[in-house]
Amino acid sequence: MSLSRGTKAALWGFALLVLAFVYVPIAVVALNSFNSDRTFGWPPPSLTTKWWSVAMHAEGPRDALWTSVKAGVGATIIALVLGALLALALTRFDFFGKRVINLLVILPIALPGIVTGIALQSMIQNVLQPVLGINAGLFTIIVGHATFCVVVVFNNVSARLRRMGASLEAASADLGARPWQTMRLVTLPLVRSSLVAGAVLAFGLSFDEIVVTTFTAGPGTPTLPIWIFNNLFRPNQAPVVNVVAVVLVLISILPVWAAQRLGGEAAAESRI
């Protein structure tokens, strides 16, 4: 289908408008991280790296960053194990209730975060604390994040398994390989890029999460997004918040870029 020159120009103009709406505010935040004026007078009277130095030596954002990393790694490990096993079970076997389980696995990513957060908080207050003695903290953050990170890994691995079919695994079995040999020598190498892409996306999703974290984090375990939210309207912390926000944006770019590269490699492998 060919488009007229005017239609193409209108589409390009609309696309640029949307991109500007998304990225211009981020650019303003980045510029304000160098603004010498604490009240963010515009245009900036001068530029300084003072706030970057203050942010690097502040314990609050550094501790919150470490908490986010630990929560992201923990949630990613759980998501990899559960997501990969569920994908294998639901794509390679037929059993009663398969569609129901598939729906239950995908549902957490579709639910509003506040609904998931309220449900998890209720579980912590009514079951984990009185019965098991587990209070809200890093463990509950990891479990809360894993509920939706599993979906990312599950979708990536399921799509890869469906594209490659079961012929290679059947051929391996016909040649005398045991199930674990087929898994180790055939299945895992073929889904490796999807596993890595799912892990990267899961970590990025966990690292940026704020709604579910609000309901599952304890008073002494704020993640980096929670720290930013809590200090956003404090005048003395506003310049540091801008610096931390810029760092968070830069960190978030890496998993998205890596997932795109790995996703492209997986698609190329599926066409071979």
PDB file of C-alpha atoms in Angstrom:
ATOM      1  CA  MET A   1       0.000   0.000   0.000  1.00  0.00           C
ATOM      2  CA  SER A   2       1.452   3.327  -1.083  1.00  0.00           C
ATOM      3  CA  LEU A   3       0.800   6.539   0.831  1.00  0.00           C
ATOM      4  CA  SER A   4       0.646  10.035  -0.518  1.00  0.00           C
ATOM      5  CA  ARG A   5       3.342  12.523   0.347  1.00  0.00           C
ATOM      6  CA  GLY A   6       0.960  14.489   2.558  1.00  0.00           C
ATOM      7  CA  THR A   7      -0.089  11.384   4.481  1.00  0.00           C
ATOM      8  CA  LYS A   8       3.532  10.406   5.057  1.00  0.00           C
ATOM      9  CA  ALA A   9       4.361  13.897   6.308  1.00  0.00           C
ATOM     10  CA  ALA A  10       1.373  13.830   8.669  1.00  0.00           C
ATOM     11  CA  LEU A  11       2.384  10.421  10.049  1.00  0.00           C
ATOM     12  CA  TRP A  12       5.973  11.566  10.535  1.00  0.00           C
ATOM     13  CA  GLY A  13       4.775  14.734  12.253  1.00  0.00           C
ATOM     14  CA  PHE A  14       2.508  12.771  14.603  1.00  0.00           C
ATOM     15  CA  ALA A  15       5.311  10.299  15.394  1.00  0.00           C
ATOM     16  CA  LEU A  16       7.736  13.123  16.190  1.00  0.00           C
ATOM     17  CA  LEU A  17       5.106  14.788  18.387  1.00  0.00           C
ATOM     18  CA  VAL A  18       4.620  11.589  20.400  1.00  0.00           C
ATOM     19  CA  LEU A  19       8.383  11.084  20.755  1.00  0.00           C
ATOM     20  CA  ALA A  20       8.813  14.695  21.879  1.00  0.00           C
ATOM     21  CA  PHE A  21       6.016  14.272  24.432  1.00  0.00           C
ATOM     22  CA  VAL A  22       7.868  11.273  25.896  1.00  0.00           C
ATOM     23  CA  TYR A  23      11.518  12.304  25.686  1.00  0.00           C
ATOM     24  CA  VAL A  24      11.559  16.095  26.093  1.00  0.00           C
ATOM     25  CA  PRO A  25      10.590  15.859  29.812  1.00  0.00           C
ATOM     26  CA  ILE A  26      13.378  13.310  30.313  1.00  0.00           C
ATOM     27  CA  ALA A  27      15.803  15.715  28.657  1.00  0.00           C
ATOM     28  CA  VAL A  28      14.623  18.499  30.994  1.00  0.00           C
ATOM     29  CA  VAL A  29      15.233  16.260  34.029  1.00  0.00           C
ATOM     30  CA  ALA A  30      18.711  15.445  32.711  1.00  0.00           C
ATOM     31  CA  LEU A  31      19.486  19.134  32.205  1.00  0.00           C
ATOM     32  CA  ASN A  32      18.168  20.011  35.671  1.00  0.00           C
ATOM     33  CA  SER A  33      20.586  17.519  37.200  1.00  0.00           C
ATOM     34  CA  PHE A  34      23.296  20.023  36.173  1.00  0.00           C
ATOM     35  CA  ASN A  35      21.289  23.120  37.120  1.00  0.00           C
ATOM     36  CA  SER A  36      23.140  25.255  39.651  1.00  0.00           C
ATOM     37  CA  ASP A  37      19.822  26.684  40.906  1.00  0.00           C
ATOM     38  CA  ARG A  38      18.268  24.469  43.596  1.00  0.00           C
ATOM     39  CA  THR A  39      14.798  25.758  42.654  1.00  0.00           C
ATOM     40  CA  PHE A  40      15.355  24.811  38.998  1.00  0.00           C
ATOM     41  CA  GLY A  41      15.039  28.269  37.546  1.00  0.00           C
ATOM     42  CA  TRP A  42      14.608  28.153  33.782  1.00  0.00           C
ATOM     43  CA  PRO A  43      16.718  28.597  31.813  1.00  0.00           C
ATOM     44  CA  PRO A  44      19.487  27.382  34.136  1.00  0.00           C
ATOM     45  CA  PRO A  45      21.668  30.315  35.253  1.00  0.00           C
ATOM     46  CA  SER A  46      24.703  28.025  35.055  1.00  0.00           C
ATOM     47  CA  LEU A  47      25.636  24.367  34.966  1.00  0.00           C
ATOM     48  CA  THR A  48      27.376  22.395  37.693  1.00  0.00           C
ATOM     49  CA  THR A  49      28.277  18.823  38.565  1.00  0.00           C
ATOM     50  CA  LYS A  50      27.791  19.500  42.283  1.00  0.00           C
ATOM     51  CA  TRP A  51      24.564  17.509  42.545  1.00  0.00           C
ATOM     52  CA  TRP A  52      26.179  14.495  40.895  1.00  0.00           C
ATOM     53  CA  SER A  53      28.927  14.561  43.509  1.00  0.00           C
ATOM     54  CA  VAL A  54      26.363  14.886  46.312  1.00  0.00           C
ATOM     55  CA  ALA A  55      24.328  11.977  44.907  1.00  0.00           C
ATOM     56  CA  MET A  56      27.381   9.731  44.618  1.00  0.00           C
ATOM     57  CA  HIS A  57      28.231  10.246  48.295  1.00  0.00           C
ATOM     58  CA  ALA A  58      24.669  10.042  49.647  1.00  0.00           C
ATOM     59  CA  GLU A  59      23.855   6.818  51.484  1.00  0.00           C
ATOM     60  CA  GLY A  60      20.097   6.900  50.822  1.00  0.00           C
ATOM     61  CA  PRO A  61      20.107   6.406  47.036  1.00  0.00           C
ATOM     62  CA  ARG A  62      23.097   4.048  47.207  1.00  0.00           C
ATOM     63  CA  ASP A  63      21.364   1.741  49.697  1.00  0.00           C
ATOM     64  CA  ALA A  64      18.118   1.942  47.714  1.00  0.00           C
ATOM     65  CA  LEU A  65      19.993   1.043  44.515  1.00  0.00           C
ATOM     66  CA  TRP A  66      21.509  -2.008  46.195  1.00  0.00           C
ATOM     67  CA  THR A  67      18.054  -3.075  47.423  1.00  0.00           C
ATOM     68  CA  SER A  68      16.663  -2.728  43.887  1.00  0.00           C
ATOM     69  CA  VAL A  69      19.496  -4.819  42.474  1.00  0.00           C
ATOM     70  CA  LYS A  70      18.993  -7.592  45.040  1.00  0.00           C
ATOM     71  CA  ALA A  71      15.236  -7.580  44.498  1.00  0.00           C
ATOM     72  CA  GLY A  72      15.670  -7.655  40.721  1.00  0.00           C
ATOM     73  CA  VAL A  73      18.160 -10.526  40.802  1.00  0.00           C
ATOM     74  CA  GLY A  74      16.014 -12.561  43.204  1.00  0.00           C
ATOM     75  CA  ALA A  75      12.822 -12.018  41.212  1.00  0.00           C
ATOM     76  CA  THR A  76      14.640 -12.831  37.964  1.00  0.00           C
ATOM     77  CA  ILE A  77      15.978 -16.138  39.296  1.00  0.00           C
ATOM     78  CA  ILE A  78      12.514 -17.207  40.455  1.00  0.00           C
ATOM     79  CA  ALA A  79      10.991 -16.064  37.158  1.00  0.00           C
ATOM     80  CA  LEU A  80      13.566 -18.005  35.128  1.00  0.00           C
ATOM     81  CA  VAL A  81      12.955 -21.272  36.953  1.00  0.00           C
ATOM     82  CA  LEU A  82       9.159 -21.080  37.129  1.00  0.00           C
ATOM     83  CA  GLY A  83       8.656 -19.395  33.750  1.00  0.00           C
ATOM     84  CA  ALA A  84      10.837 -21.860  31.832  1.00  0.00           C
ATOM     85  CA  LEU A  85       9.306 -24.929  33.498  1.00  0.00           C
ATOM     86  CA  LEU A  86       5.768 -23.660  32.944  1.00  0.00           C
ATOM     87  CA  ALA A  87       6.539 -22.888  29.304  1.00  0.00           C
ATOM     88  CA  LEU A  88       7.893 -26.396  28.746  1.00  0.00           C
ATOM     89  CA  ALA A  89       4.914 -28.002  30.473  1.00  0.00           C
ATOM     90  CA  LEU A  90       2.276 -25.982  28.634  1.00  0.00           C
ATOM     91  CA  THR A  91       3.830 -26.210  25.156  1.00  0.00           C
ATOM     92  CA  ARG A  92       5.069 -29.803  25.174  1.00  0.00           C
ATOM     93  CA  PHE A  93       2.325 -31.650  27.091  1.00  0.00           C
ATOM     94  CA  ASP A  94      -1.451 -31.918  26.950  1.00  0.00           C
ATOM     95  CA  PHE A  95      -3.345 -32.391  30.204  1.00  0.00           C
ATOM     96  CA  PHE A  96      -6.611 -31.499  31.887  1.00  0.00           C
ATOM     97  CA  GLY A  97      -6.810 -27.843  32.942  1.00  0.00           C
ATOM     98  CA  LYS A  98      -4.002 -26.696  30.624  1.00  0.00           C
ATOM     99  CA  ARG A  99      -5.869 -23.614  29.386  1.00  0.00           C
ATOM    100  CA  VAL A 100      -6.846 -22.608  32.911  1.00  0.00           C
ATOM    101  CA  ILE A 101      -3.234 -22.829  34.100  1.00  0.00           C
ATOM    102  CA  ASN A 102      -2.084 -20.838  31.066  1.00  0.00           C
ATOM    103  CA  LEU A 103      -4.601 -18.112  31.943  1.00  0.00           C
ATOM    104  CA  LEU A 104      -3.545 -18.064  35.596  1.00  0.00           C
ATOM    105  CA  VAL A 105       0.130 -17.721  34.607  1.00  0.00           C
ATOM    106  CA  ILE A 106      -0.487 -14.746  32.301  1.00  0.00           C
ATOM    107  CA  LEU A 107      -3.125 -13.015  34.462  1.00  0.00           C
ATOM    108  CA  PRO A 108      -0.727 -11.198  36.889  1.00  0.00           C
ATOM    109  CA  ILE A 109       0.749  -9.076  34.085  1.00  0.00           C
ATOM    110  CA  ALA A 110      -2.760  -7.964  33.066  1.00  0.00           C
ATOM    111  CA  LEU A 111      -3.986  -7.111  36.564  1.00  0.00           C
ATOM    112  CA  PRO A 112      -3.565  -3.498  37.746  1.00  0.00           C
ATOM    113  CA  GLY A 113      -0.513  -3.209  39.962  1.00  0.00           C
ATOM    114  CA  ILE A 114      -2.520  -1.780  42.826  1.00  0.00           C
ATOM    115  CA  VAL A 115      -4.772  -4.875  42.867  1.00  0.00           C
ATOM    116  CA  THR A 116      -1.746  -7.162  43.003  1.00  0.00           C
ATOM    117  CA  GLY A 117      -0.193  -4.987  45.699  1.00  0.00           C
ATOM    118  CA  ILE A 118      -3.305  -5.033  47.898  1.00  0.00           C
ATOM    119  CA  ALA A 119      -3.612  -8.808  47.546  1.00  0.00           C
ATOM    120  CA  LEU A 120       0.040  -9.340  48.459  1.00  0.00           C
ATOM    121  CA  GLN A 121      -0.185  -6.957  51.416  1.00  0.00           C
ATOM    122  CA  SER A 122      -3.214  -8.873  52.689  1.00  0.00           C
ATOM    123  CA  MET A 123      -1.257 -12.118  52.392  1.00  0.00           C
ATOM    124  CA  ILE A 124       1.668 -10.620  54.326  1.00  0.00           C
ATOM    125  CA  GLN A 125      -0.503  -9.249  57.130  1.00  0.00           C
ATOM    126  CA  ASN A 126      -2.856 -12.230  57.487  1.00  0.00           C
ATOM    127  CA  VAL A 127      -0.619 -15.207  56.717  1.00  0.00           C
ATOM    128  CA  LEU A 128       3.111 -14.517  56.546  1.00  0.00           C
ATOM    129  CA  GLN A 129       3.400 -12.347  59.677  1.00  0.00           C
ATOM    130  CA  PRO A 130       1.109 -14.184  62.144  1.00  0.00           C
ATOM    131  CA  VAL A 131       1.743 -17.741  60.899  1.00  0.00           C
ATOM    132  CA  LEU A 132       5.310 -17.795  59.562  1.00  0.00           C
ATOM    133  CA  GLY A 133       6.758 -14.710  61.267  1.00  0.00           C
ATOM    134  CA  ILE A 134       7.839 -13.167  57.953  1.00  0.00           C
ATOM    135  CA  ASN A 135       7.549  -9.386  57.901  1.00  0.00           C
ATOM    136  CA  ALA A 136       7.447  -7.094  54.896  1.00  0.00           C
ATOM    137  CA  GLY A 137      10.952  -6.619  53.534  1.00  0.00           C
ATOM    138  CA  LEU A 138      13.287  -7.754  50.799  1.00  0.00           C
ATOM    139  CA  PHE A 139      11.829 -11.274  50.673  1.00  0.00           C
ATOM    140  CA  THR A 140       8.269 -10.045  50.153  1.00  0.00           C
ATOM    141  CA  ILE A 141       9.480  -7.570  47.510  1.00  0.00           C
ATOM    142  CA  ILE A 142      11.150 -10.411  45.595  1.00  0.00           C
ATOM    143  CA  VAL A 143       8.052 -12.611  45.785  1.00  0.00           C
ATOM    144  CA  GLY A 144       5.816  -9.728  44.738  1.00  0.00           C
ATOM    145  CA  HIS A 145       7.988  -8.884  41.743  1.00  0.00           C
ATOM    146  CA  ALA A 146       8.288 -12.541  40.754  1.00  0.00           C
ATOM    147  CA  THR A 147       4.504 -12.788  40.308  1.00  0.00           C
ATOM    148  CA  PHE A 148       4.644 -10.654  37.153  1.00  0.00           C
ATOM    149  CA  CYS A 149       8.258 -11.313  36.112  1.00  0.00           C
ATOM    150  CA  VAL A 150       7.355 -14.989  35.597  1.00  0.00           C
ATOM    151  CA  VAL A 151       5.009 -13.913  32.807  1.00  0.00           C
ATOM    152  CA  VAL A 152       7.815 -12.219  30.856  1.00  0.00           C
ATOM    153  CA  VAL A 153      10.025 -15.308  30.899  1.00  0.00           C
ATOM    154  CA  PHE A 154       7.049 -17.585  30.219  1.00  0.00           C
ATOM    155  CA  ASN A 155       5.990 -15.610  27.136  1.00  0.00           C
ATOM    156  CA  ASN A 156       9.525 -15.478  25.696  1.00  0.00           C
ATOM    157  CA  VAL A 157      10.252 -19.179  26.183  1.00  0.00           C
ATOM    158  CA  SER A 158       6.771 -20.289  25.070  1.00  0.00           C
ATOM    159  CA  ALA A 159       7.049 -18.299  21.843  1.00  0.00           C
ATOM    160  CA  ARG A 160      10.468 -19.810  21.126  1.00  0.00           C
ATOM    161  CA  LEU A 161       9.289 -23.358  21.825  1.00  0.00           C
ATOM    162  CA  ARG A 162       6.282 -22.940  19.543  1.00  0.00           C
ATOM    163  CA  ARG A 163       8.405 -21.569  16.708  1.00  0.00           C
ATOM    164  CA  MET A 164      10.963 -24.359  16.794  1.00  0.00           C
ATOM    165  CA  GLY A 165       8.404 -27.170  17.196  1.00  0.00           C
ATOM    166  CA  ALA A 166       9.188 -30.555  18.710  1.00  0.00           C
ATOM    167  CA  SER A 167      10.826 -32.266  15.719  1.00  0.00           C
ATOM    168  CA  LEU A 168      14.404 -31.824  16.941  1.00  0.00           C
ATOM    169  CA  GLU A 169      13.540 -33.133  20.393  1.00  0.00           C
ATOM    170  CA  ALA A 170      11.744 -36.104  18.814  1.00  0.00           C
ATOM    171  CA  ALA A 171      14.773 -36.810  16.624  1.00  0.00           C
ATOM    172  CA  SER A 172      17.013 -36.723  19.691  1.00  0.00           C
ATOM    173  CA  ALA A 173      14.758 -39.249  21.431  1.00  0.00           C
ATOM    174  CA  ASP A 174      14.730 -41.474  18.325  1.00  0.00           C
ATOM    175  CA  LEU A 175      18.536 -41.502  18.381  1.00  0.00           C
ATOM    176  CA  GLY A 176      18.509 -42.871  21.923  1.00  0.00           C
ATOM    177  CA  ALA A 177      18.969 -39.725  24.010  1.00  0.00           C
ATOM    178  CA  ARG A 178      17.368 -39.712  27.424  1.00  0.00           C
ATOM    179  CA  PRO A 179      14.957 -36.888  28.370  1.00  0.00           C
ATOM    180  CA  TRP A 180      17.586 -35.035  30.410  1.00  0.00           C
ATOM    181  CA  GLN A 181      20.136 -35.422  27.598  1.00  0.00           C
ATOM    182  CA  THR A 182      17.646 -33.987  25.129  1.00  0.00           C
ATOM    183  CA  MET A 183      16.922 -31.137  27.528  1.00  0.00           C
ATOM    184  CA  ARG A 184      20.608 -30.349  28.046  1.00  0.00           C
ATOM    185  CA  LEU A 185      21.887 -30.836  24.496  1.00  0.00           C
ATOM    186  CA  VAL A 186      18.905 -29.802  22.339  1.00  0.00           C
ATOM    187  CA  THR A 187      16.212 -27.819  24.146  1.00  0.00           C
ATOM    188  CA  LEU A 188      18.321 -25.537  26.350  1.00  0.00           C
ATOM    189  CA  PRO A 189      20.713 -24.397  23.581  1.00  0.00           C
ATOM    190  CA  LEU A 190      17.723 -23.566  21.369  1.00  0.00           C
ATOM    191  CA  VAL A 191      15.885 -21.531  24.018  1.00  0.00           C
ATOM    192  CA  ARG A 192      19.013 -19.990  25.572  1.00  0.00           C
ATOM    193  CA  SER A 193      18.616 -16.615  23.862  1.00  0.00           C
ATOM    194  CA  SER A 194      14.942 -16.476  24.884  1.00  0.00           C
ATOM    195  CA  LEU A 195      15.877 -17.276  28.481  1.00  0.00           C
ATOM    196  CA  VAL A 196      18.462 -14.506  28.548  1.00  0.00           C
ATOM    197  CA  ALA A 197      16.092 -12.025  26.898  1.00  0.00           C
ATOM    198  CA  GLY A 198      13.348 -12.932  29.366  1.00  0.00           C
ATOM    199  CA  ALA A 199      15.755 -12.583  32.290  1.00  0.00           C
ATOM    200  CA  VAL A 200      16.913  -9.161  31.127  1.00  0.00           C
ATOM    201  CA  LEU A 201      13.351  -7.929  30.676  1.00  0.00           C
ATOM    202  CA  ALA A 202      12.304  -9.407  34.025  1.00  0.00           C
ATOM    203  CA  PHE A 203      15.155  -7.631  35.804  1.00  0.00           C
ATOM    204  CA  GLY A 204      14.285  -4.335  34.131  1.00  0.00           C
ATOM    205  CA  LEU A 205      10.612  -4.754  35.034  1.00  0.00           C
ATOM    206  CA  SER A 206      11.486  -5.503  38.658  1.00  0.00           C
ATOM    207  CA  PHE A 207      14.022  -2.702  38.893  1.00  0.00           C
ATOM    208  CA  ASP A 208      11.494  -0.035  37.820  1.00  0.00           C
ATOM    209  CA  GLU A 209       8.488  -1.370  39.754  1.00  0.00           C
ATOM    210  CA  ILE A 210       6.945   0.997  42.280  1.00  0.00           C
ATOM    211  CA  VAL A 211       3.240   0.161  42.778  1.00  0.00           C
ATOM    212  CA  VAL A 212       3.604  -3.441  43.983  1.00  0.00           C
ATOM    213  CA  THR A 213       6.748  -2.488  45.890  1.00  0.00           C
ATOM    214  CA  THR A 214       4.818   0.139  47.844  1.00  0.00           C
ATOM    215  CA  PHE A 215       2.601  -2.591  49.338  1.00  0.00           C
ATOM    216  CA  THR A 216       5.288  -5.247  49.892  1.00  0.00           C
ATOM    217  CA  ALA A 217       8.325  -3.265  51.106  1.00  0.00           C
ATOM    218  CA  GLY A 218       9.053  -2.765  54.761  1.00  0.00           C
ATOM    219  CA  PRO A 219       9.773   0.662  56.289  1.00  0.00           C
ATOM    220  CA  GLY A 220      13.532   0.115  56.117  1.00  0.00           C
ATOM    221  CA  THR A 221      13.811  -1.424  52.650  1.00  0.00           C
ATOM    222  CA  PRO A 222      12.982   1.212  50.019  1.00  0.00           C
ATOM    223  CA  THR A 223      13.948   0.423  46.446  1.00  0.00           C
ATOM    224  CA  LEU A 224      15.376   3.137  44.217  1.00  0.00           C
ATOM    225  CA  PRO A 225      12.004   4.084  42.619  1.00  0.00           C
ATOM    226  CA  ILE A 226      10.436   4.259  46.100  1.00  0.00           C
ATOM    227  CA  TRP A 227      13.294   6.462  47.322  1.00  0.00           C
ATOM    228  CA  ILE A 228      12.792   8.803  44.367  1.00  0.00           C
ATOM    229  CA  PHE A 229       9.055   9.020  45.034  1.00  0.00           C
ATOM    230  CA  ASN A 230       9.544   9.696  48.754  1.00  0.00           C
ATOM    231  CA  ASN A 231      12.100  12.468  48.160  1.00  0.00           C
ATOM    232  CA  LEU A 232      10.544  14.021  45.062  1.00  0.00           C
ATOM    233  CA  PHE A 233       8.867  16.905  46.905  1.00  0.00           C
ATOM    234  CA  ARG A 234      11.617  17.596  49.434  1.00  0.00           C
ATOM    235  CA  PRO A 235      13.344  20.843  48.378  1.00  0.00           C
ATOM    236  CA  ASN A 236      16.726  19.824  49.781  1.00  0.00           C
ATOM    237  CA  GLN A 237      16.661  16.516  47.924  1.00  0.00           C
ATOM    238  CA  ALA A 238      15.182  17.671  44.603  1.00  0.00           C
ATOM    239  CA  PRO A 239      18.526  18.139  42.767  1.00  0.00           C
ATOM    240  CA  VAL A 240      19.746  14.730  43.959  1.00  0.00           C
ATOM    241  CA  VAL A 241      16.478  13.149  42.832  1.00  0.00           C
ATOM    242  CA  ASN A 242      17.097  14.481  39.320  1.00  0.00           C
ATOM    243  CA  VAL A 243      20.538  12.897  39.282  1.00  0.00           C
ATOM    244  CA  VAL A 244      19.198   9.564  40.517  1.00  0.00           C
ATOM    245  CA  ALA A 245      16.391   9.699  37.943  1.00  0.00           C
ATOM    246  CA  VAL A 246      18.912  10.197  35.136  1.00  0.00           C
ATOM    247  CA  VAL A 247      20.989   7.274  36.399  1.00  0.00           C
ATOM    248  CA  LEU A 248      17.835   5.147  36.574  1.00  0.00           C
ATOM    249  CA  VAL A 249      16.960   5.997  32.965  1.00  0.00           C
ATOM    250  CA  LEU A 250      20.474   5.091  31.811  1.00  0.00           C
ATOM    251  CA  ILE A 251      20.358   1.788  33.697  1.00  0.00           C
ATOM    252  CA  SER A 252      16.928   0.980  32.245  1.00  0.00           C
ATOM    253  CA  ILE A 253      18.220   1.410  28.692  1.00  0.00           C
ATOM    254  CA  LEU A 254      20.640  -1.515  29.026  1.00  0.00           C
ATOM    255  CA  PRO A 255      18.130  -4.348  29.622  1.00  0.00           C
ATOM    256  CA  VAL A 256      15.806  -3.073  26.890  1.00  0.00           C
ATOM    257  CA  TRP A 257      18.663  -2.837  24.379  1.00  0.00           C
ATOM    258  CA  ALA A 258      20.008  -6.263  25.349  1.00  0.00           C
ATOM    259  CA  ALA A 259      16.551  -7.839  25.126  1.00  0.00           C
ATOM    260  CA  GLN A 260      16.045  -6.379  21.640  1.00  0.00           C
ATOM    261  CA  ARG A 261      19.388  -7.745  20.469  1.00  0.00           C
ATOM    262  CA  LEU A 262      18.717 -11.179  21.939  1.00  0.00           C
ATOM    263  CA  GLY A 263      15.161 -11.191  20.632  1.00  0.00           C
ATOM    264  CA  GLY A 264      16.490 -10.476  17.145  1.00  0.00           C
ATOM    265  CA  GLU A 265      18.974 -13.320  17.460  1.00  0.00           C
ATOM    266  CA  ALA A 266      16.214 -15.695  18.599  1.00  0.00           C
ATOM    267  CA  ALA A 267      14.066 -14.720  15.622  1.00  0.00           C
ATOM    268  CA  ALA A 268      17.012 -15.281  13.278  1.00  0.00           C
ATOM    269  CA  GLU A 269      17.642 -18.700  14.802  1.00  0.00           C
ATOM    270  CA  SER A 270      14.008 -19.692  14.341  1.00  0.00           C
ATOM    271  CA  ARG A 271      14.272 -19.028  10.586  1.00  0.00           C
ATOM    272  CA  ILE A 272      17.314 -21.282  10.184  1.00  0.00           C
TER     273      ILE A 272
END
